[in-house]
Tab-separated table of N, CA and C in Angstrom:
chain	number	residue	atom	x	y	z
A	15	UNK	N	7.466	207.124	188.717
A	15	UNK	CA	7.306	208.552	188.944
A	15	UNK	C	5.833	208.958	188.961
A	16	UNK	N	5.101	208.156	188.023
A	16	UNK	CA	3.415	208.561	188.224
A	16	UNK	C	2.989	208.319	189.214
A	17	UNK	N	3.169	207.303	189.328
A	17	UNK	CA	2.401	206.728	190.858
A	17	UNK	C	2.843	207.806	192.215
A	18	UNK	N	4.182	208.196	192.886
A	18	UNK	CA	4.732	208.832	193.295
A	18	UNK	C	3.497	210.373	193.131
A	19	UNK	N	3.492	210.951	191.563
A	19	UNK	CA	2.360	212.281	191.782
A	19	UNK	C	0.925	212.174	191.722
A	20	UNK	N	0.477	211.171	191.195
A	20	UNK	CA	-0.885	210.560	191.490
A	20	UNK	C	-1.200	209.831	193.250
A	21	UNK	N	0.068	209.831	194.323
A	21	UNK	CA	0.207	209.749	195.359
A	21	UNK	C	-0.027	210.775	196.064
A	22	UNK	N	0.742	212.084	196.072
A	22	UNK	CA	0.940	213.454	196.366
A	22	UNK	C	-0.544	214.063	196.082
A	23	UNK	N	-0.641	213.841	195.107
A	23	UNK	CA	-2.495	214.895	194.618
A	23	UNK	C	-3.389	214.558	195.424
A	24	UNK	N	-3.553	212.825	195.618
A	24	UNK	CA	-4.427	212.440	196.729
A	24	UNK	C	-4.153	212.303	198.202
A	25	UNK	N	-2.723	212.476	198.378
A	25	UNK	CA	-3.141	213.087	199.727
A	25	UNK	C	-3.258	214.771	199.760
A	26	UNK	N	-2.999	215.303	199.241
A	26	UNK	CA	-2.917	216.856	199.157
A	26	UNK	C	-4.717	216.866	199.120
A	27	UNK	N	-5.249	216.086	198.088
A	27	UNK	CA	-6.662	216.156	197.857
A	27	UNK	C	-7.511	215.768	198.908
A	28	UNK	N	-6.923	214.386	199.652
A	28	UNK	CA	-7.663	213.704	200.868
A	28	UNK	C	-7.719	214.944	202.323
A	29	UNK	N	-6.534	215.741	202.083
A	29	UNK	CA	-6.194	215.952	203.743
A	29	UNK	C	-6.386	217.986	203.785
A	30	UNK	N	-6.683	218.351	202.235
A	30	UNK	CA	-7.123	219.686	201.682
A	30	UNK	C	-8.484	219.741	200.792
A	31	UNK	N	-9.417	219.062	201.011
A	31	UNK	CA	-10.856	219.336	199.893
A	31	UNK	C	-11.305	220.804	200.195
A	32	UNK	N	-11.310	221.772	201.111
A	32	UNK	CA	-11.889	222.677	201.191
A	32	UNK	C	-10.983	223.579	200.481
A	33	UNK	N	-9.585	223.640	200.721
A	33	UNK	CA	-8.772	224.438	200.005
A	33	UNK	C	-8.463	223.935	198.765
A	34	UNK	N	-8.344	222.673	198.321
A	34	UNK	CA	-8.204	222.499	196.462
A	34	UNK	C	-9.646	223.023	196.209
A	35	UNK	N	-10.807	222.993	196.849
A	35	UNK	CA	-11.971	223.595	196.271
A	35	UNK	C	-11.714	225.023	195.547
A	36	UNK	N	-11.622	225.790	196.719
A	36	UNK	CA	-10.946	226.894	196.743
A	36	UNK	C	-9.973	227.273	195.818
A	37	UNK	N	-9.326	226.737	195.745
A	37	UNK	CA	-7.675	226.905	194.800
A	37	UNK	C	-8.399	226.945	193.211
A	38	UNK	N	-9.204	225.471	193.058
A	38	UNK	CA	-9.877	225.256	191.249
A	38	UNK	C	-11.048	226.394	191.950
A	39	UNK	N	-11.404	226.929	191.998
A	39	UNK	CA	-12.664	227.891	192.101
A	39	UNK	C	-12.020	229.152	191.037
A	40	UNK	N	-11.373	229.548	192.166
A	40	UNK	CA	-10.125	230.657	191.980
A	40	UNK	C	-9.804	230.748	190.374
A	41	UNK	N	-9.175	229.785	190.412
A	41	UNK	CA	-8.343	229.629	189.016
A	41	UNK	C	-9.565	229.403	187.852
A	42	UNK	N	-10.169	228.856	187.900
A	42	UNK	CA	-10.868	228.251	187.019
A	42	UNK	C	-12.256	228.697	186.271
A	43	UNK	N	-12.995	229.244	187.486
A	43	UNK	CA	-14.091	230.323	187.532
A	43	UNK	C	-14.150	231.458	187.319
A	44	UNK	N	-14.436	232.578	186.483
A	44	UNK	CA	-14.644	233.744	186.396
A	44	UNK	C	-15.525	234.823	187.554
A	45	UNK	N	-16.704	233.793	187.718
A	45	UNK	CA	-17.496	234.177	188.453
A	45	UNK	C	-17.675	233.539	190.295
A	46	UNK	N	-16.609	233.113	190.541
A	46	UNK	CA	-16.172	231.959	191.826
A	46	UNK	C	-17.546	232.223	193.067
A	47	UNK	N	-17.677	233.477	193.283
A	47	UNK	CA	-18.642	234.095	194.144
A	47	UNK	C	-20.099	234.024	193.608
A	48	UNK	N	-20.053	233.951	192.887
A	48	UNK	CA	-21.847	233.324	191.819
A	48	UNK	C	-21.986	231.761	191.867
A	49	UNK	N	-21.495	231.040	192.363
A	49	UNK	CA	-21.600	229.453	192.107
A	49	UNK	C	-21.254	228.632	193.917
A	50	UNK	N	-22.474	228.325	193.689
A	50	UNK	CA	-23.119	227.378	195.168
A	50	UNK	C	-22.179	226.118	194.886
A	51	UNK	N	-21.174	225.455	195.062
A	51	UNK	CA	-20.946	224.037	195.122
A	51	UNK	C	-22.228	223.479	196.088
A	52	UNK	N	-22.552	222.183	195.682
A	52	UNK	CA	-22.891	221.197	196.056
A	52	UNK	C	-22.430	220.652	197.832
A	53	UNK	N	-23.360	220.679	198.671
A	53	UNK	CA	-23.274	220.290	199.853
A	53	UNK	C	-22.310	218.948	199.925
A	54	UNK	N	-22.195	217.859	199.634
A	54	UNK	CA	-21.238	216.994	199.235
A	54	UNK	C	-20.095	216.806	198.736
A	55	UNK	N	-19.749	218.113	198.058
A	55	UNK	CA	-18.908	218.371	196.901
A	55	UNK	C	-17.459	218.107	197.449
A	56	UNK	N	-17.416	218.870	198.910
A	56	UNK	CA	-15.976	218.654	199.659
A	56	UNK	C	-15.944	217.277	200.013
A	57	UNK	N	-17.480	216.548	200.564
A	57	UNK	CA	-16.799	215.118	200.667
A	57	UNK	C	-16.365	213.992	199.624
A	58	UNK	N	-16.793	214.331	198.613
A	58	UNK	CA	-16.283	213.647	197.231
A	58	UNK	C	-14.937	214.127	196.682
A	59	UNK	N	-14.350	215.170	197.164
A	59	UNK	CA	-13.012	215.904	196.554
A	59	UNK	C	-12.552	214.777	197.495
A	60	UNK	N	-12.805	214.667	199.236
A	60	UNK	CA	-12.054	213.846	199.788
A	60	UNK	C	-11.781	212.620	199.436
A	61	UNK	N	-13.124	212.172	199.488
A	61	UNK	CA	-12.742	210.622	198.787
A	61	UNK	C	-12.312	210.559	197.687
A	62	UNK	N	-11.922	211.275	196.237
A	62	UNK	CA	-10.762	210.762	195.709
A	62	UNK	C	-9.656	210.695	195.982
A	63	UNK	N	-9.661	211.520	196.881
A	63	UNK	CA	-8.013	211.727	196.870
A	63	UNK	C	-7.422	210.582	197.877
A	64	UNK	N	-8.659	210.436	198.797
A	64	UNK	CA	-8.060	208.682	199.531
A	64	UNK	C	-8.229	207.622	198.255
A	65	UNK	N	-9.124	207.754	197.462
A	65	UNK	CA	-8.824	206.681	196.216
A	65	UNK	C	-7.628	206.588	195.415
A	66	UNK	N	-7.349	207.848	195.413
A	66	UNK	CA	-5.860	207.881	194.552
A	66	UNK	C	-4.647	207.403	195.548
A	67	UNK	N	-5.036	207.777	196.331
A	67	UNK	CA	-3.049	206.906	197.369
A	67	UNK	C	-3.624	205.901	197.644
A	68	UNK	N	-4.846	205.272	198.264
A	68	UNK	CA	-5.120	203.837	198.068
A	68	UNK	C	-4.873	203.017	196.921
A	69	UNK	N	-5.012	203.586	195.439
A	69	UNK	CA	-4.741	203.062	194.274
A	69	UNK	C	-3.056	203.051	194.060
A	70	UNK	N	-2.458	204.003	194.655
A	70	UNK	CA	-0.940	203.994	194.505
A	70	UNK	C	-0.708	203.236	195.414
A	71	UNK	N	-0.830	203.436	196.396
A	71	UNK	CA	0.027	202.440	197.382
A	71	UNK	C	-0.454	200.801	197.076
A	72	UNK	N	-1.602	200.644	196.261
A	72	UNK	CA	-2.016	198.986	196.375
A	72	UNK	C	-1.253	198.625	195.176
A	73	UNK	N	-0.769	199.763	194.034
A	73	UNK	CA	0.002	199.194	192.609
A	73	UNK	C	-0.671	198.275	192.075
A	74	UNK	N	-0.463	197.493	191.199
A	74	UNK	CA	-1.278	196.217	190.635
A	74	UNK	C	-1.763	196.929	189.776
A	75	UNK	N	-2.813	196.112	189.985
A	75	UNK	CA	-4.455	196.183	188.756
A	75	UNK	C	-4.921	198.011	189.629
A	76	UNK	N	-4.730	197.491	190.746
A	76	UNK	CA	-5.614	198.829	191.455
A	76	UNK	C	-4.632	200.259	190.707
A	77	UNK	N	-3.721	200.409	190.561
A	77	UNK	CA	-3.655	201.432	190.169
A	77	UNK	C	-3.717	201.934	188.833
A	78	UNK	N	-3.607	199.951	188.084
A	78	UNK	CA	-4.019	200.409	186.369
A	78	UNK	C	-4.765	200.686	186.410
A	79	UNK	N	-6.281	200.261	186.931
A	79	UNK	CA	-7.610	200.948	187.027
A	79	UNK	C	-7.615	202.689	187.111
A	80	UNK	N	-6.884	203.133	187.994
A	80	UNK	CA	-6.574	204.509	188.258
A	80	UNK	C	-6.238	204.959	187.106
A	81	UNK	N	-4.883	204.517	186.493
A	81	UNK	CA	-4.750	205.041	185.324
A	81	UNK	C	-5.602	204.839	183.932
A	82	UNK	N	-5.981	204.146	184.121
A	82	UNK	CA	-6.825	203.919	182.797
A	82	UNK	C	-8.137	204.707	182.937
A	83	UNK	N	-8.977	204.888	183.914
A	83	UNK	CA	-9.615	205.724	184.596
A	83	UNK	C	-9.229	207.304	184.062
A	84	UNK	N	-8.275	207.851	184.035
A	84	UNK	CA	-7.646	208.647	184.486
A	84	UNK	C	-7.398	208.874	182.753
A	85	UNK	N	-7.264	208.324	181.899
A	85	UNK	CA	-6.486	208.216	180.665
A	85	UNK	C	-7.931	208.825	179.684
A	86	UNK	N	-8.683	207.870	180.424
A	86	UNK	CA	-10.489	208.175	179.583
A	86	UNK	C	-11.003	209.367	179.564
A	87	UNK	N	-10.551	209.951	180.992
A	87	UNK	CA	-11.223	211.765	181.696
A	87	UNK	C	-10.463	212.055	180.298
A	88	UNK	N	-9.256	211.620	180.733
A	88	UNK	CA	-7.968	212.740	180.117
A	88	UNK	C	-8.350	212.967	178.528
A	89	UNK	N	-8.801	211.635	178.087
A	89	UNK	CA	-9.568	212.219	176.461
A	89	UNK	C	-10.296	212.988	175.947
A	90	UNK	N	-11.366	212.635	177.142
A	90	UNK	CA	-12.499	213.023	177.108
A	90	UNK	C	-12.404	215.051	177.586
A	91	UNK	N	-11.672	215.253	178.088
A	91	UNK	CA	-10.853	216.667	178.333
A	91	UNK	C	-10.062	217.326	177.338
A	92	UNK	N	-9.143	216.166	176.714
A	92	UNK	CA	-8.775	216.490	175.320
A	92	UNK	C	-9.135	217.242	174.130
A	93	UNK	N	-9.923	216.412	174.011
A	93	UNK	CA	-10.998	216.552	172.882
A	93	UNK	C	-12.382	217.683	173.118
A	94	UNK	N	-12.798	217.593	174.307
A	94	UNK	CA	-14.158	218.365	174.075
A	94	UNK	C	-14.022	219.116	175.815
A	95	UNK	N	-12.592	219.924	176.065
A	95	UNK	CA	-12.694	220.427	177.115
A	95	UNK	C	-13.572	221.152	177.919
A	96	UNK	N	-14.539	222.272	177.234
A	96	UNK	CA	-15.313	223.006	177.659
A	96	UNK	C	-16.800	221.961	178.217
A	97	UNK	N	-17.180	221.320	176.950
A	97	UNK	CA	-18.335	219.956	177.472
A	97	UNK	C	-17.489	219.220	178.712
A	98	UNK	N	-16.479	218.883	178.706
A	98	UNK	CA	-16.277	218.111	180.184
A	98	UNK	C	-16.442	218.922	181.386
A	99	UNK	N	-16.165	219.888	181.147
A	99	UNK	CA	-16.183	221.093	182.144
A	99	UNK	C	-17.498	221.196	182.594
A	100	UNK	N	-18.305	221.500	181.867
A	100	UNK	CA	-19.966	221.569	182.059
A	100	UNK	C	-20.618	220.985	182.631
A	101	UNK	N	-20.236	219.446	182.050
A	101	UNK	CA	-20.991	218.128	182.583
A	101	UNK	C	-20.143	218.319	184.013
A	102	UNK	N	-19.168	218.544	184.193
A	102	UNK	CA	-18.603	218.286	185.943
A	102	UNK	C	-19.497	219.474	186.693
A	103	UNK	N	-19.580	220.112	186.209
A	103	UNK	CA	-19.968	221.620	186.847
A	103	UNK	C	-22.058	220.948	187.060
A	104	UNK	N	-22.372	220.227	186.060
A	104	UNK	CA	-23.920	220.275	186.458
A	104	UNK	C	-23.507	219.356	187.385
A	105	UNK	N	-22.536	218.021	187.506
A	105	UNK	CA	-22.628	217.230	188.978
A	105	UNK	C	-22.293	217.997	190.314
A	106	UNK	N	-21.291	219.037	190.216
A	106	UNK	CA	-20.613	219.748	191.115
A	106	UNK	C	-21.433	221.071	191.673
A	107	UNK	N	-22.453	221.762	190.603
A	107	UNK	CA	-22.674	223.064	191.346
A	107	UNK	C	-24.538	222.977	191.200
A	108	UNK	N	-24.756	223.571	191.963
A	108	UNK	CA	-26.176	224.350	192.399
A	108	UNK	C	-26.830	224.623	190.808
A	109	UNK	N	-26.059	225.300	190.526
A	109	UNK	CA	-26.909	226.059	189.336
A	109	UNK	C	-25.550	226.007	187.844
A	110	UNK	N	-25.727	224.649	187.793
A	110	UNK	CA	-24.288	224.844	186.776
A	110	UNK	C	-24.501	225.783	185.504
A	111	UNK	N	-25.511	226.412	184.589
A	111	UNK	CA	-26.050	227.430	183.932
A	111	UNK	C	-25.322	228.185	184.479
A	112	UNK	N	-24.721	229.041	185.606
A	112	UNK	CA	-24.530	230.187	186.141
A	112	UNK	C	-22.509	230.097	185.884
A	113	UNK	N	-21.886	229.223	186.111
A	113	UNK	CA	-20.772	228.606	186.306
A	113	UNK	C	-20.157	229.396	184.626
A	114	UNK	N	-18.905	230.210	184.985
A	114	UNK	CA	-18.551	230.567	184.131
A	114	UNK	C	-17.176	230.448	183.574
A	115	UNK	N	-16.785	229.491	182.567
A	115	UNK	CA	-15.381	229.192	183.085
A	115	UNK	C	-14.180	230.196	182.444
A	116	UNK	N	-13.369	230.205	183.167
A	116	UNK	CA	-11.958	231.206	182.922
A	116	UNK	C	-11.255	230.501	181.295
A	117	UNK	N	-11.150	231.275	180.471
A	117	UNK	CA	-10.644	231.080	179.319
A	117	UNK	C	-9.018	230.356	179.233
A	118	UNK	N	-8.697	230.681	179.877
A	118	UNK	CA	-7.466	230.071	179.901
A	118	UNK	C	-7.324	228.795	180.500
A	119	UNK	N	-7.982	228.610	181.617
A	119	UNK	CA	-8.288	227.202	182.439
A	119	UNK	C	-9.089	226.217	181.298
A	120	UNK	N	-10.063	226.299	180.751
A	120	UNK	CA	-9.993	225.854	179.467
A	120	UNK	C	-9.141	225.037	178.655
A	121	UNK	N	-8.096	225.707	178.244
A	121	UNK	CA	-6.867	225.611	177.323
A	121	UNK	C	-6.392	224.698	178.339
A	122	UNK	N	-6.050	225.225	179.945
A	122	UNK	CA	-4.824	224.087	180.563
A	122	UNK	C	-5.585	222.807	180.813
A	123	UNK	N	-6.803	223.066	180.620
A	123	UNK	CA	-7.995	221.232	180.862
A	123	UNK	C	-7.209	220.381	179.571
A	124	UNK	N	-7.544	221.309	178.583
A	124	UNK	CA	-7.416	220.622	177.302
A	124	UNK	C	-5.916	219.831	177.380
A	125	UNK	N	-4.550	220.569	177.773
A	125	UNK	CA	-3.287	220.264	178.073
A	125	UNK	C	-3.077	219.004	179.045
A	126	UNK	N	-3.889	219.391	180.229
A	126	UNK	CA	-3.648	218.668	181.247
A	126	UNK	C	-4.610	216.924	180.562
A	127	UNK	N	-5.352	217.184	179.802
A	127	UNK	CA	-6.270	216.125	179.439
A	127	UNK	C	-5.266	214.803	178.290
A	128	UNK	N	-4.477	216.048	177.332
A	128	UNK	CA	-3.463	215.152	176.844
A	128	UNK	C	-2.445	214.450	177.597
A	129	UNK	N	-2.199	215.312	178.298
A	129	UNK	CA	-1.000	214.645	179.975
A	129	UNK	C	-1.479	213.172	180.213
A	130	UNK	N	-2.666	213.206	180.601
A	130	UNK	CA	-3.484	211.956	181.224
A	130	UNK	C	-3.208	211.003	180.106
A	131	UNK	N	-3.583	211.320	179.153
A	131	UNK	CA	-3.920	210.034	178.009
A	131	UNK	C	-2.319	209.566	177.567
A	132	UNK	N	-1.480	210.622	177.638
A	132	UNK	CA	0.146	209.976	177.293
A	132	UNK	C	0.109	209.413	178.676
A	133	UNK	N	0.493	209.546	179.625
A	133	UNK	CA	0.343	208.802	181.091
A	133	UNK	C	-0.018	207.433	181.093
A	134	UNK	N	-1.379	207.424	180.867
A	134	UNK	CA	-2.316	205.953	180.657
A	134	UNK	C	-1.948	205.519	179.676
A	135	UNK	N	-0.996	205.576	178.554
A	135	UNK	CA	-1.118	205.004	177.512
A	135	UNK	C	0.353	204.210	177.811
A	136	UNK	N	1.286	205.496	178.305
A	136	UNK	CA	2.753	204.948	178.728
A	136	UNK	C	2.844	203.503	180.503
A	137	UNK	N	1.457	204.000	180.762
A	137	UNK	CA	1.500	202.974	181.941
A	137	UNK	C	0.698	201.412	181.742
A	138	UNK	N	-0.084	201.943	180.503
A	138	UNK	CA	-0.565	200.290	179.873
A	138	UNK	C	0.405	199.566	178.865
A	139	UNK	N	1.536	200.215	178.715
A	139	UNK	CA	2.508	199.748	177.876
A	139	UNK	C	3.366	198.979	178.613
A	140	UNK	N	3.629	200.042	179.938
A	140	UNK	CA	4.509	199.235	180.764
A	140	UNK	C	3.828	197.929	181.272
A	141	UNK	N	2.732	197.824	181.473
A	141	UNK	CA	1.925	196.824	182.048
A	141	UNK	C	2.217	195.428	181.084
A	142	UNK	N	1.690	195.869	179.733
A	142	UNK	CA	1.563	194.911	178.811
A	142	UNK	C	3.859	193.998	178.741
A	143	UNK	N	4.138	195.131	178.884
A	143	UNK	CA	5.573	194.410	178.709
A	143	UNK	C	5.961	193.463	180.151
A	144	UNK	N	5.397	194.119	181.235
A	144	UNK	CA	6.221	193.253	182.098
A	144	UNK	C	4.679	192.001	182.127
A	145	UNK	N	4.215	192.000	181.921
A	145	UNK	CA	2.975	190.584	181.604
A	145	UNK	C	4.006	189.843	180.673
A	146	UNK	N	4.505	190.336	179.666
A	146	UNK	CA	4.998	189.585	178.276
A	146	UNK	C	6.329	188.532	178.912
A	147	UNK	N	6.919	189.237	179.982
A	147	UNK	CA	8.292	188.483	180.471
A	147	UNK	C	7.865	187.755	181.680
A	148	UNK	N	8.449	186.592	181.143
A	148	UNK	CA	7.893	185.386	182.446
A	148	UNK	C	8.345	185.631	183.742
A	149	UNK	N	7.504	185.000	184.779
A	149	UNK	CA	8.012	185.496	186.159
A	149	UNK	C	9.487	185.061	186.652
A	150	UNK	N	9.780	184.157	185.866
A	150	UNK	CA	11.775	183.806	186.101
A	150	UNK	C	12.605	184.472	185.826
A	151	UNK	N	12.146	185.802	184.735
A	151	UNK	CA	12.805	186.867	184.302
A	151	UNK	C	12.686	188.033	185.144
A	152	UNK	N	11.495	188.492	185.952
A	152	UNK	CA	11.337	189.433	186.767
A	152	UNK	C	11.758	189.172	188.306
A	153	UNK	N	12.702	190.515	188.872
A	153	UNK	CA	12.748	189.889	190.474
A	153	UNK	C	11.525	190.640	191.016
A	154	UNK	N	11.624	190.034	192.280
A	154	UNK	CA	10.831	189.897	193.368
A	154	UNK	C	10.478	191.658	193.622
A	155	UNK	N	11.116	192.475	192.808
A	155	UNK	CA	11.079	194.121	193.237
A	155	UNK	C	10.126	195.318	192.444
A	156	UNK	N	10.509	194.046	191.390
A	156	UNK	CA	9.520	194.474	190.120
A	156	UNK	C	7.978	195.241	190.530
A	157	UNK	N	7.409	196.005	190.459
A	157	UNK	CA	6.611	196.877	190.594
A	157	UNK	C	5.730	197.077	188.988
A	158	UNK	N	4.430	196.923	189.126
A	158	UNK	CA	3.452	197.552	188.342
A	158	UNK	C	2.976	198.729	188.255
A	159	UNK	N	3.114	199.304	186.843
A	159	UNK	CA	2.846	200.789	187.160
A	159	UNK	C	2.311	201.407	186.105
């Protein structure tokens, strides 16, 4: 099922960077109309989001990487939401000083940050178990995830 919405985000992300820009601006920003993104900014929204269905569709290692990737933000969001926010905002905007974030978007970083880390934690579990059962025990359908 992860793989499946970590599929969906990156193409939604690959084939929409100007409008998910738009969409987290909106939501997220207080001040959306005070803050220059970064000339690049839409082409880096793109390329994750081809990283993320490239990482789903290759499964394996490539998408534990994703998740584990993904598990680290998610702590690191956890724990010190507003500092993650910041530090993205000085890579992401013109004048990240100016960048003001919406109080509540905040709170759903912090939520969405625990999401990630149960995610990555439930998908290195699965990993570690089907490693543990020999390949005479697994069929040919078996999937990493």
């Amino acid at each position: 099922m992860s793989r499946i919405v970590f599929g969906l985000v990156g193409a939604v992300v690959a084939l929409f960077p100007e409008g998910v820009l738009e969409a987290y601006e909106t939501v997220a920003l207080e001040n959306p109309d005070e803050c220059s993104a970064k000339p690049w900014l839409v082409s880096a929204i793109r390329a994750e989001g081809v990283l993320y269905v490239l990482a789903t569709l290759a499964g394996g290692r490539a998408y534990g990487w994703l998740t584990n990737v993904a598990g680290i933000a998610g702590l690191a969001a956890a724990v010190t939401p507003r500092q993650y926010l910041d530090a993205g905002a000085s890579f992401a905007y013109e004048r990240p000083e100016d960048v003001d974030w919406n109080e509540e978007f905040v709170t759903g970083v912090r939520v969405i940050g625990v999401m990630l880390v149960v995610l990555a934690l439930s998908a290195f579990r699965k990993r570690r178990r089907t490693k543990s059962i020999s390949p005479e025990e697994t069929d040919s359908n078996t999937e990493l995830e």
